[in-house]
PDB file of C-alpha atoms in Angstrom:
ATOM      1  CA  MET A   1     -16.919 -19.414 -13.464  1.00 64.00           C
ATOM      2  CA  ASP A   2     -20.522 -19.726 -13.513  1.00 81.00           C
ATOM      3  CA  LEU A   3     -23.154 -18.812 -10.844  1.00 85.00           C
ATOM      4  CA  ASN A   4     -25.853 -20.338 -11.628  1.00 87.00           C
ATOM      5  CA  THR A   5     -27.425 -19.855  -9.039  1.00 88.00           C
ATOM      6  CA  VAL A   6     -27.684 -16.133  -9.213  1.00 87.00           C
ATOM      7  CA  LEU A   7     -31.480 -15.505 -11.190  1.00 89.00           C
ATOM      8  CA  GLU A   8     -31.097 -11.054 -10.890  1.00 90.00           C
ATOM      9  CA  VAL A   9     -28.016  -9.241 -11.056  1.00 91.00           C
ATOM     10  CA  ARG A  10     -28.708  -5.064 -10.411  1.00 90.00           C
ATOM     11  CA  ASP A  11     -27.444  -2.025 -10.280  1.00 89.00           C
ATOM     12  CA  ALA A  12     -25.741  -0.751  -6.705  1.00 88.00           C
ATOM     13  CA  ARG A  13     -27.446   2.706  -7.402  1.00 89.00           C
ATOM     14  CA  GLN A  14     -30.320   1.933  -7.554  1.00 87.00           C
ATOM     15  CA  ARG A  15     -31.310   1.192  -3.762  1.00 82.00           C
ATOM     16  CA  VAL A  16     -33.292  -2.606  -3.538  1.00 81.00           C
ATOM     17  CA  PRO A  17     -33.848  -3.406   0.150  1.00 87.00           C
ATOM     18  CA  TRP A  18     -31.360  -5.972   0.979  1.00 91.00           C
ATOM     19  CA  ARG A  19     -32.410  -9.767   1.315  1.00 91.00           C
ATOM     20  CA  SER A  20     -30.505 -13.268   1.777  1.00 92.00           C
ATOM     21  CA  GLY A  21     -28.460 -14.222  -0.852  1.00 91.00           C
ATOM     22  CA  ASP A  22     -27.319 -10.823  -2.098  1.00 91.00           C
ATOM     23  CA  ALA A  23     -23.908 -10.195  -2.588  1.00 91.00           C
ATOM     24  CA  TRP A  24     -22.043  -7.401  -3.385  1.00 92.00           C
ATOM     25  CA  LEU A  25     -19.884  -7.627  -6.693  1.00 90.00           C
ATOM     26  CA  GLY A  26     -16.155  -5.037  -7.000  1.00 90.00           C
ATOM     27  CA  GLY A  27     -13.797  -6.803  -9.062  1.00 90.00           C
ATOM     28  CA  GLY A  28     -15.498 -10.650  -9.237  1.00 88.00           C
ATOM     29  CA  THR A  29     -12.313 -12.273  -9.069  1.00 86.00           C
ATOM     30  CA  TYR A  30     -12.772 -14.290  -6.039  1.00 83.00           C
ATOM     31  CA  LEU A  31     -16.857 -15.068  -6.505  1.00 85.00           C
ATOM     32  CA  PHE A  32     -16.418 -16.468  -9.408  1.00 87.00           C
ATOM     33  CA  SER A  33     -13.203 -18.389  -8.522  1.00 84.00           C
ATOM     34  CA  GLU A  34     -15.783 -20.858  -7.022  1.00 85.00           C
ATOM     35  CA  PRO A  35     -18.887 -22.643  -6.724  1.00 87.00           C
ATOM     36  CA  GLN A  36     -21.519 -19.495  -4.493  1.00 87.00           C
ATOM     37  CA  PRO A  37     -24.169 -21.880  -4.310  1.00 89.00           C
ATOM     38  CA  HIS A  38     -25.556 -19.611  -1.277  1.00 91.00           C
ATOM     39  CA  ILE A  39     -25.711 -16.681  -3.590  1.00 91.00           C
ATOM     40  CA  ARG A  40     -29.337 -15.681  -5.835  1.00 92.00           C
ATOM     41  CA  ARG A  41     -28.141 -12.234  -6.654  1.00 94.00           C
ATOM     42  CA  LEU A  42     -25.135  -9.897  -6.938  1.00 93.00           C
ATOM     43  CA  VAL A  43     -25.669  -5.653  -6.786  1.00 92.00           C
ATOM     44  CA  ASP A  44     -23.104  -4.487  -9.244  1.00 91.00           C
ATOM     45  CA  LEU A  45     -20.455  -1.800  -7.455  1.00 92.00           C
ATOM     46  CA  GLY A  46     -18.858  -0.966 -10.824  1.00 88.00           C
ATOM     47  CA  ARG A  47     -20.703   1.615 -11.751  1.00 89.00           C
ATOM     48  CA  MET A  48     -20.755   3.420  -8.639  1.00 91.00           C
ATOM     49  CA  GLY A  49     -18.242   5.857  -9.828  1.00 90.00           C
ATOM     50  CA  TRP A  50     -15.971   6.591  -6.631  1.00 95.00           C
ATOM     51  CA  GLU A  51     -12.869   8.237  -7.643  1.00 96.00           C
ATOM     52  CA  PRO A  52      -9.810   5.524  -6.391  1.00 97.00           C
ATOM     53  CA  LEU A  53      -7.417   7.442  -4.626  1.00 97.00           C
ATOM     54  CA  HIS A  54      -8.652  10.526  -3.653  1.00 96.00           C
ATOM     55  CA  ARG A  55      -6.020  13.098  -1.621  1.00 96.00           C
ATOM     56  CA  LEU A  56      -7.761  15.071   1.382  1.00 97.00           C
ATOM     57  CA  PRO A  57      -6.508  18.150   2.686  1.00 97.00           C
ATOM     58  CA  ASP A  58      -5.077  16.940   5.529  1.00 96.00           C
ATOM     59  CA  GLY A  59      -3.112  14.490   3.559  1.00 96.00           C
ATOM     60  CA  SER A  60      -4.401  11.853   3.915  1.00 98.00           C
ATOM     61  CA  LEU A  61      -5.471   9.211   1.475  1.00 98.00           C
ATOM     62  CA  GLU A  62      -8.214   7.764   0.294  1.00 98.00           C
ATOM     63  CA  ILE A  63      -8.648   4.513  -1.280  1.00 98.00           C
ATOM     64  CA  ALA A  64     -12.296   3.375  -2.370  1.00 98.00           C
ATOM     65  CA  ALA A  65     -13.260   0.024  -2.362  1.00 97.00           C
ATOM     66  CA  THR A  66     -13.743   0.031  -6.453  1.00 97.00           C
ATOM     67  CA  CYS A  67     -10.566   0.593  -6.930  1.00 97.00           C
ATOM     68  CA  THR A  68      -8.606  -2.336  -8.759  1.00 96.00           C
ATOM     69  CA  ILE A  69      -4.999  -3.086  -8.055  1.00 96.00           C
ATOM     70  CA  ALA A  70      -3.745  -1.947 -11.074  1.00 96.00           C
ATOM     71  CA  GLN A  71      -5.170   1.232 -10.052  1.00 97.00           C
ATOM     72  CA  LEU A  72      -3.278   1.453  -7.049  1.00 97.00           C
ATOM     73  CA  SER A  73      -0.126   0.451  -8.574  1.00 96.00           C
ATOM     74  CA  ARG A  74      -0.258   3.320 -11.312  1.00 96.00           C
ATOM     75  CA  PHE A  75      -0.579   5.685  -8.343  1.00 97.00           C
ATOM     76  CA  ALA A  76       2.201   4.536  -6.950  1.00 96.00           C
ATOM     77  CA  ARG A  77       4.531   4.582  -9.199  1.00 94.00           C
ATOM     78  CA  THR A  78       3.932   8.883  -9.445  1.00 93.00           C
ATOM     79  CA  TYR A  79       3.266   9.425  -5.667  1.00 95.00           C
ATOM     80  CA  ALA A  80       5.513  11.807  -3.711  1.00 93.00           C
ATOM     81  CA  ALA A  81       5.450   9.871   0.241  1.00 96.00           C
ATOM     82  CA  PRO A  82       8.360   7.989   1.401  1.00 97.00           C
ATOM     83  CA  ALA A  83       5.419   4.918   2.197  1.00 97.00           C
ATOM     84  CA  ALA A  84       4.658   4.931  -1.580  1.00 97.00           C
ATOM     85  CA  PRO A  85       7.138   1.649  -2.417  1.00 97.00           C
ATOM     86  CA  LEU A  86       5.038  -0.429   0.246  1.00 98.00           C
ATOM     87  CA  PHE A  87       1.602   0.474  -1.356  1.00 98.00           C
ATOM     88  CA  GLU A  88       4.067  -1.680  -5.357  1.00 96.00           C
ATOM     89  CA  GLN A  89       5.181  -4.403  -3.525  1.00 96.00           C
ATOM     90  CA  CYS A  90       1.769  -5.283  -1.408  1.00 96.00           C
ATOM     91  CA  CYS A  91       0.432  -4.348  -5.209  1.00 95.00           C
ATOM     92  CA  ARG A  92       3.627  -6.955  -5.823  1.00 92.00           C
ATOM     93  CA  ALA A  93       2.961  -9.782  -3.359  1.00 92.00           C
ATOM     94  CA  PHE A  94      -0.964 -10.449  -5.489  1.00 85.00           C
ATOM     95  CA  LEU A  95       1.881 -12.815  -7.742  1.00 76.00           C
ATOM     96  CA  ALA A  96      -1.801 -12.990  -9.773  1.00 74.00           C
ATOM     97  CA  SER A  97      -1.802 -11.698 -13.845  1.00 76.00           C
ATOM     98  CA  PHE A  98      -2.680  -8.783 -15.638  1.00 76.00           C
ATOM     99  CA  LYS A  99      -6.143  -9.598 -15.894  1.00 81.00           C
ATOM    100  CA  ILE A 100      -6.515  -9.660 -11.990  1.00 85.00           C
ATOM    101  CA  TRP A 101      -4.734  -6.951 -11.124  1.00 86.00           C
ATOM    102  CA  ASN A 102      -7.138  -5.249 -13.802  1.00 92.00           C
ATOM    103  CA  MET A 103     -10.074  -6.604 -12.349  1.00 92.00           C
ATOM    104  CA  ALA A 104      -9.722  -7.574  -8.710  1.00 94.00           C
ATOM    105  CA  THR A 105     -10.504  -4.223  -5.975  1.00 96.00           C
ATOM    106  CA  VAL A 106      -8.465  -3.253  -2.768  1.00 97.00           C
ATOM    107  CA  GLY A 107     -12.459  -3.739  -0.876  1.00 96.00           C
ATOM    108  CA  GLY A 108     -12.236  -7.261  -2.715  1.00 95.00           C
ATOM    109  CA  ASN A 109      -9.753  -8.399  -0.413  1.00 95.00           C
ATOM    110  CA  LEU A 110     -10.064  -6.602   2.475  1.00 97.00           C
ATOM    111  CA  CYS A 111     -13.727  -8.404   2.335  1.00 95.00           C
ATOM    112  CA  ASN A 112     -12.823 -11.701   1.526  1.00 93.00           C
ATOM    113  CA  GLY A 113     -10.143 -11.879   5.036  1.00 94.00           C
ATOM    114  CA  LEU A 114      -7.943 -14.091   3.471  1.00 93.00           C
ATOM    115  CA  PRO A 115      -4.507 -14.126   5.660  1.00 95.00           C
ATOM    116  CA  ALA A 116      -2.340 -13.394   2.669  1.00 94.00           C
ATOM    117  CA  GLY A 117      -4.591 -10.855   1.456  1.00 95.00           C
ATOM    118  CA  PRO A 118      -1.711  -8.301   0.701  1.00 96.00           C
ATOM    119  CA  MET A 119      -4.062  -5.072   0.697  1.00 97.00           C
ATOM    120  CA  ILE A 120      -5.240  -6.122   4.082  1.00 98.00           C
ATOM    121  CA  SER A 121      -1.333  -5.936   4.754  1.00 98.00           C
ATOM    122  CA  LEU A 122      -0.977  -2.660   3.637  1.00 98.00           C
ATOM    123  CA  THR A 123      -3.869  -0.866   4.963  1.00 98.00           C
ATOM    124  CA  ALA A 124      -3.351  -2.594   8.314  1.00 98.00           C
ATOM    125  CA  ALA A 125       0.092  -1.016   8.367  1.00 98.00           C
ATOM    126  CA  LEU A 126      -0.431   1.468   6.968  1.00 98.00           C
ATOM    127  CA  ASP A 127      -2.559   2.399  10.087  1.00 98.00           C
ATOM    128  CA  GLY A 128      -5.562   2.854   7.984  1.00 98.00           C
ATOM    129  CA  THR A 129      -9.491   2.913   8.448  1.00 98.00           C
ATOM    130  CA  ALA A 130     -12.499   1.982   7.203  1.00 98.00           C
ATOM    131  CA  LEU A 131     -15.523   3.558   6.523  1.00 98.00           C
ATOM    132  CA  LEU A 132     -18.361   1.113   6.481  1.00 98.00           C
ATOM    133  CA  GLN A 133     -22.045   2.310   5.606  1.00 95.00           C
ATOM    134  CA  ALA A 134     -24.835   0.139   6.541  1.00 94.00           C
ATOM    135  CA  GLN A 135     -28.168  -0.580   4.366  1.00 91.00           C
ATOM    136  CA  ASP A 136     -29.674   2.553   6.162  1.00 90.00           C
ATOM    137  CA  GLY A 137     -26.623   5.201   4.995  1.00 89.00           C
ATOM    138  CA  THR A 138     -25.608   4.915   9.046  1.00 95.00           C
ATOM    139  CA  ARG A 139     -21.794   4.734   8.745  1.00 97.00           C
ATOM    140  CA  ARG A 140     -19.024   3.920  10.765  1.00 97.00           C
ATOM    141  CA  HIS A 141     -15.394   3.794  10.956  1.00 98.00           C
ATOM    142  CA  LEU A 142     -13.385   0.993  12.048  1.00 97.00           C
ATOM    143  CA  LYS A 143      -9.024   0.314  12.358  1.00 98.00           C
ATOM    144  CA  VAL A 144      -8.435  -2.469   9.513  1.00 98.00           C
ATOM    145  CA  ALA A 145      -6.617  -4.023  11.651  1.00 97.00           C
ATOM    146  CA  ASP A 146      -9.952  -4.214  14.069  1.00 97.00           C
ATOM    147  CA  PHE A 147     -11.856  -4.574  10.799  1.00 97.00           C
ATOM    148  CA  ILE A 148     -10.417  -8.451   9.324  1.00 97.00           C
ATOM    149  CA  THR A 149     -11.509 -10.885  13.694  1.00 97.00           C
ATOM    150  CA  GLY A 150     -10.559 -13.913  11.966  1.00 97.00           C
ATOM    151  CA  ALA A 151      -9.234 -15.677   8.616  1.00 96.00           C
ATOM    152  CA  GLY A 152     -12.407 -15.131   6.153  1.00 93.00           C
ATOM    153  CA  ARG A 153     -13.667 -13.434   8.859  1.00 96.00           C
ATOM    154  CA  LYS A 154     -14.033  -9.512   9.115  1.00 96.00           C
ATOM    155  CA  ASP A 155     -16.860  -7.176  11.035  1.00 96.00           C
ATOM    156  CA  LEU A 156     -19.048  -6.432   8.858  1.00 94.00           C
ATOM    157  CA  ALA A 157     -22.818  -6.789   9.280  1.00 93.00           C
ATOM    158  CA  GLU A 158     -25.627  -8.332   6.694  1.00 92.00           C
ATOM    159  CA  GLY A 159     -25.601  -5.875   3.746  1.00 92.00           C
ATOM    160  CA  GLU A 160     -23.276  -3.754   5.320  1.00 95.00           C
ATOM    161  CA  LEU A 161     -20.738  -2.498   2.852  1.00 95.00           C
ATOM    162  CA  LEU A 162     -16.815  -1.116   2.799  1.00 97.00           C
ATOM    163  CA  ARG A 163     -16.862   1.634   1.412  1.00 97.00           C
ATOM    164  CA  SER A 164     -13.470   2.978   1.301  1.00 98.00           C
ATOM    165  CA  VAL A 165      -9.901   3.250   3.789  1.00 98.00           C
ATOM    166  CA  THR A 166      -8.284   6.386   4.283  1.00 98.00           C
ATOM    167  CA  LEU A 167      -4.737   6.176   5.384  1.00 98.00           C
ATOM    168  CA  PRO A 168      -3.527   8.839   7.663  1.00 98.00           C
ATOM    169  CA  ALA A 169      -0.893  11.529   6.394  1.00 97.00           C
ATOM    170  CA  ARG A 170       0.953  10.641   9.683  1.00 97.00           C
ATOM    171  CA  SER A 171       1.902   6.752   8.351  1.00 98.00           C
ATOM    172  CA  LEU A 172       2.378   7.466   4.402  1.00 98.00           C
ATOM    173  CA  VAL A 173       5.626  10.124   5.699  1.00 97.00           C
ATOM    174  CA  CYS A 174       7.056   6.904   7.666  1.00 97.00           C
ATOM    175  CA  ARG A 175      10.102   4.944   6.453  1.00 97.00           C
ATOM    176  CA  THR A 176       9.124   1.349   6.198  1.00 98.00           C
ATOM    177  CA  ALA A 177      10.449  -1.887   5.915  1.00 98.00           C
ATOM    178  CA  PHE A 178       8.497  -4.988   4.120  1.00 98.00           C
ATOM    179  CA  ARG A 179       9.150  -8.971   3.988  1.00 98.00           C
ATOM    180  CA  GLN A 180       6.917 -11.799   2.737  1.00 97.00           C
ATOM    181  CA  ALA A 181       7.870 -15.530   2.820  1.00 96.00           C
ATOM    182  CA  SER A 182       6.641 -18.179   0.752  1.00 95.00           C
ATOM    183  CA  LEU A 183       7.604 -22.256   0.659  1.00 92.00           C
ATOM    184  CA  TYR A 184       7.819 -22.014  -2.853  1.00 86.00           C
ATOM    185  CA  GLY A 185       8.667 -19.440  -5.787  1.00 78.00           C
ATOM    186  CA  LEU A 186       6.257 -17.762  -6.946  1.00 75.00           C
ATOM    187  CA  GLY A 187       3.837 -18.977  -3.935  1.00 80.00           C
ATOM    188  CA  ARG A 188       1.177 -17.787  -1.451  1.00 89.00           C
ATOM    189  CA  SER A 189       2.908 -15.513   1.408  1.00 95.00           C
ATOM    190  CA  GLY A 190       2.860 -17.483   3.909  1.00 96.00           C
ATOM    191  CA  ALA A 191       4.283 -14.760   6.226  1.00 97.00           C
ATOM    192  CA  LEU A 192       4.483 -11.047   5.250  1.00 98.00           C
ATOM    193  CA  VAL A 193       5.699  -8.600   7.925  1.00 98.00           C
ATOM    194  CA  ILE A 194       6.085  -4.452   7.580  1.00 98.00           C
ATOM    195  CA  GLY A 195       7.831  -2.252   9.338  1.00 98.00           C
ATOM    196  CA  THR A 196       6.817   1.599  10.080  1.00 98.00           C
ATOM    197  CA  LEU A 197       9.384   3.761  11.396  1.00 97.00           C
ATOM    198  CA  ASP A 198       7.543   7.242  12.489  1.00 97.00           C
ATOM    199  CA  PRO A 199      10.288  10.251  11.090  1.00 94.00           C
ATOM    200  CA  LEU A 200       8.455  12.531  13.386  1.00 93.00           C
ATOM    201  CA  ASP A 201       8.706  10.787  17.065  1.00 94.00           C
ATOM    202  CA  GLY A 202      11.023   7.440  16.305  1.00 94.00           C
ATOM    203  CA  SER A 203       7.878   5.431  17.463  1.00 96.00           C
ATOM    204  CA  LEU A 204       8.485   2.060  15.116  1.00 97.00           C
ATOM    205  CA  ALA A 205       5.695  -0.301  14.087  1.00 98.00           C
ATOM    206  CA  MET A 206       5.152  -3.662  12.698  1.00 98.00           C
ATOM    207  CA  THR A 207       2.225  -5.299  11.405  1.00 98.00           C
ATOM    208  CA  VAL A 208       2.215  -9.136  10.932  1.00 98.00           C
ATOM    209  CA  THR A 209      -0.241 -10.641   8.459  1.00 98.00           C
ATOM    210  CA  ALA A 210      -0.162 -14.213   6.496  1.00 97.00           C
ATOM    211  CA  ALA A 211       1.533 -16.256   8.865  1.00 98.00           C
ATOM    212  CA  THR A 212      -1.836 -15.465  11.376  1.00 98.00           C
ATOM    213  CA  VAL A 213      -4.958 -16.032  11.368  1.00 98.00           C
ATOM    214  CA  ARG A 214      -5.575 -11.561  11.224  1.00 97.00           C
ATOM    215  CA  PRO A 215      -3.126  -8.880  11.606  1.00 98.00           C
ATOM    216  CA  PHE A 216      -1.114  -7.974  14.633  1.00 98.00           C
ATOM    217  CA  ARG A 217       0.403  -4.430  14.714  1.00 98.00           C
ATOM    218  CA  LEU A 218       1.916  -3.882  17.281  1.00 97.00           C
ATOM    219  CA  TRP A 219       3.536  -0.206  18.409  1.00 97.00           C
ATOM    220  CA  PHE A 220       6.967   0.669  20.552  1.00 97.00           C
ATOM    221  CA  PRO A 221       7.559   3.938  21.162  1.00 96.00           C
ATOM    222  CA  VAL A 222      11.073   3.171  20.633  1.00 94.00           C
ATOM    223  CA  ALA A 223      13.301   0.566  18.707  1.00 92.00           C
ATOM    224  CA  PRO A 224      13.073  -1.772  20.815  1.00 95.00           C
ATOM    225  CA  ASP A 225      15.986  -4.266  20.666  1.00 95.00           C
ATOM    226  CA  ALA A 226      15.893  -7.547  20.193  1.00 96.00           C
ATOM    227  CA  GLU A 227      14.817  -9.404  22.978  1.00 97.00           C
ATOM    228  CA  GLU A 228      11.855  -6.770  23.816  1.00 97.00           C
ATOM    229  CA  LEU A 229      10.683  -6.972  20.181  1.00 97.00           C
ATOM    230  CA  ARG A 230      10.886 -10.822  20.691  1.00 97.00           C
ATOM    231  CA  ASP A 231       9.060 -11.147  23.797  1.00 97.00           C
ATOM    232  CA  THR A 232       5.847  -8.627  22.251  1.00 97.00           C
ATOM    233  CA  LEU A 233       5.612 -11.261  19.319  1.00 97.00           C
ATOM    234  CA  GLU A 234       5.488 -14.573  21.564  1.00 97.00           C
ATOM    235  CA  TRP A 235       3.685 -12.756  24.207  1.00 97.00           C
ATOM    236  CA  THR A 236       0.553 -10.820  21.739  1.00 97.00           C
ATOM    237  CA  ILE A 237       0.571 -13.751  19.252  1.00 98.00           C
ATOM    238  CA  ALA A 238      -1.587 -16.679  21.121  1.00 97.00           C
ATOM    239  CA  ASP A 239      -0.616 -20.234  19.662  1.00 96.00           C
ATOM    240  CA  GLY A 240      -4.122 -20.799  18.243  1.00 97.00           C
ATOM    241  CA  ASP A 241      -3.094 -17.282  16.224  1.00 98.00           C
ATOM    242  CA  TRP A 242      -1.047 -18.916  13.797  1.00 98.00           C
ATOM    243  CA  PHE A 243      -2.497 -20.209  10.447  1.00 98.00           C
ATOM    244  CA  ASP A 244      -2.042 -23.664   9.398  1.00 97.00           C
ATOM    245  CA  ASP A 245      -3.157 -24.693   5.802  1.00 95.00           C
ATOM    246  CA  ILE A 246      -1.087 -26.145   2.738  1.00 93.00           C
ATOM    247  CA  HIS A 247       1.216 -23.046   2.468  1.00 93.00           C
ATOM    248  CA  GLY A 248       2.249 -23.606   6.155  1.00 95.00           C
ATOM    249  CA  LEU A 249       2.298 -25.344   9.220  1.00 97.00           C
ATOM    250  CA  PRO A 250       2.253 -22.836  12.430  1.00 98.00           C
ATOM    251  CA  ALA A 251       5.336 -23.527  13.209  1.00 98.00           C
ATOM    252  CA  TRP A 252       7.070 -22.308  10.125  1.00 98.00           C
ATOM    253  CA  ARG A 253       4.947 -19.478  10.069  1.00 98.00           C
ATOM    254  CA  ARG A 254       6.323 -18.164  13.681  1.00 98.00           C
ATOM    255  CA  HIS A 255       9.484 -19.406  12.923  1.00 98.00           C
ATOM    256  CA  MET A 256       9.663 -16.725   9.868  1.00 98.00           C
ATOM    257  CA  THR A 257       7.448 -14.376  11.175  1.00 98.00           C
ATOM    258  CA  LEU A 258      10.299 -13.994  14.306  1.00 98.00           C
ATOM    259  CA  ARG A 259      13.275 -13.857  11.899  1.00 98.00           C
ATOM    260  CA  LEU A 260      11.653 -11.290   9.111  1.00 98.00           C
ATOM    261  CA  CYS A 261      10.875  -8.982  12.410  1.00 98.00           C
ATOM    262  CA  GLU A 262      14.808  -8.915  13.493  1.00 97.00           C
ATOM    263  CA  GLU A 263      15.369  -8.046   9.958  1.00 97.00           C
ATOM    264  CA  ILE A 264      13.230  -5.261   9.824  1.00 98.00           C
ATOM    265  CA  ARG A 265      13.425  -4.386  13.640  1.00 97.00           C
ATOM    266  CA  ARG A 266      17.495  -3.784  12.627  1.00 96.00           C
ATOM    267  CA  GLU A 267      16.960  -1.648   9.068  1.00 95.00           C
ATOM    268  CA  LEU A 268      14.767   0.709  10.847  1.00 95.00           C
ATOM    269  CA  GLY A 269      16.773   1.023  13.880  1.00 82.00           C
ATOM    270  CA  ARG A 270      19.508   1.881  11.974  1.00 73.00           C
ATOM    271  CA  GLU A 271      17.399   5.067  10.209  1.00 63.00           C
ATOM    272  CA  ALA A 272      15.913   5.349  13.637  1.00 57.00           C
ATOM    273  CA  GLY A 273      20.513   6.332  15.388  1.00 56.00           C
ATOM    274  CA  GLN A 274      19.763   2.803  17.544  1.00 55.00           C
TER     275      GLN A 274
END
C-alpha cells in the first residue's frame, strides 16, 4: 500500500533528530499493509549491517531486530541445539507467503506487539532479553515477556529502537513442546503455548501467547500436577487478560489454553520422569 503521507525516507546510519511523525522501517510488511496517516518520515534500518544471528562466547544467541523470518528459519535447520526445532515451529506459525518471510523481521513482529506474533512467542518462551537503544545512545535491557505490555502495546519510548533479542544458553539446551490452535485451517493463532524443560534442574516453564493480550510465562521448580498447573493459570491470567477478536472469543481461548497446557505438561512431565 502506498503511504501518501510519507514525505521523506532517511537512512538510519545518518543520525537525525527524532521528531513527531517518524517511524522505524524494518521489513515494512506491517507498515505497508494498511494506512498510516500519522507517519511523515521513515527511518530505514535496512542498511545498518547488523549480523542477523550471532552466537556469543557464553553459548547464548543474539538475534538482530532486522533478522528476517527466512534467515531465522535457515539458521535453525543447521543449529545444533535442543531448542532449535522451536524456531521453525514459530516461523511456520506465521502462515505467511515466502514474500512475507523474506521481508518480515523479528524486531518488527515484536514491536507490533500483536498477541498472535510468533516471534513474541518464541523469544518470550526462551526467556529472551530485548536490547533497547534510545536516541541519545543509552541502552537498557528488558525481558521480552515484560516488553510486551498489552495487545499492540510495548514498553518502547518515543524514538527508542529495538536493537536485538538475546536468548540465554540455558534456554537453548531445554527440551521444548509446542502447541497451537486456530478456529480454522491455516488461520491466525487463537492460542499458542510453549513449554520448556530445563535438563539441568528439571524446572518447567509454560508460556502462553496468542490467547492473551500479552505473554504470560509461568515457571515451576518441578513439573506440576494437573491441578497445580490449572490453579496457577487461573490465578495468573485474569479474565481481562484473555484476548477477544474475530479469531476467537475469550472463553474459547481460555479453554484451549488450559487444554494445550495440560498436553504439554504430560509430554514434558514424561521427560522429567514424573
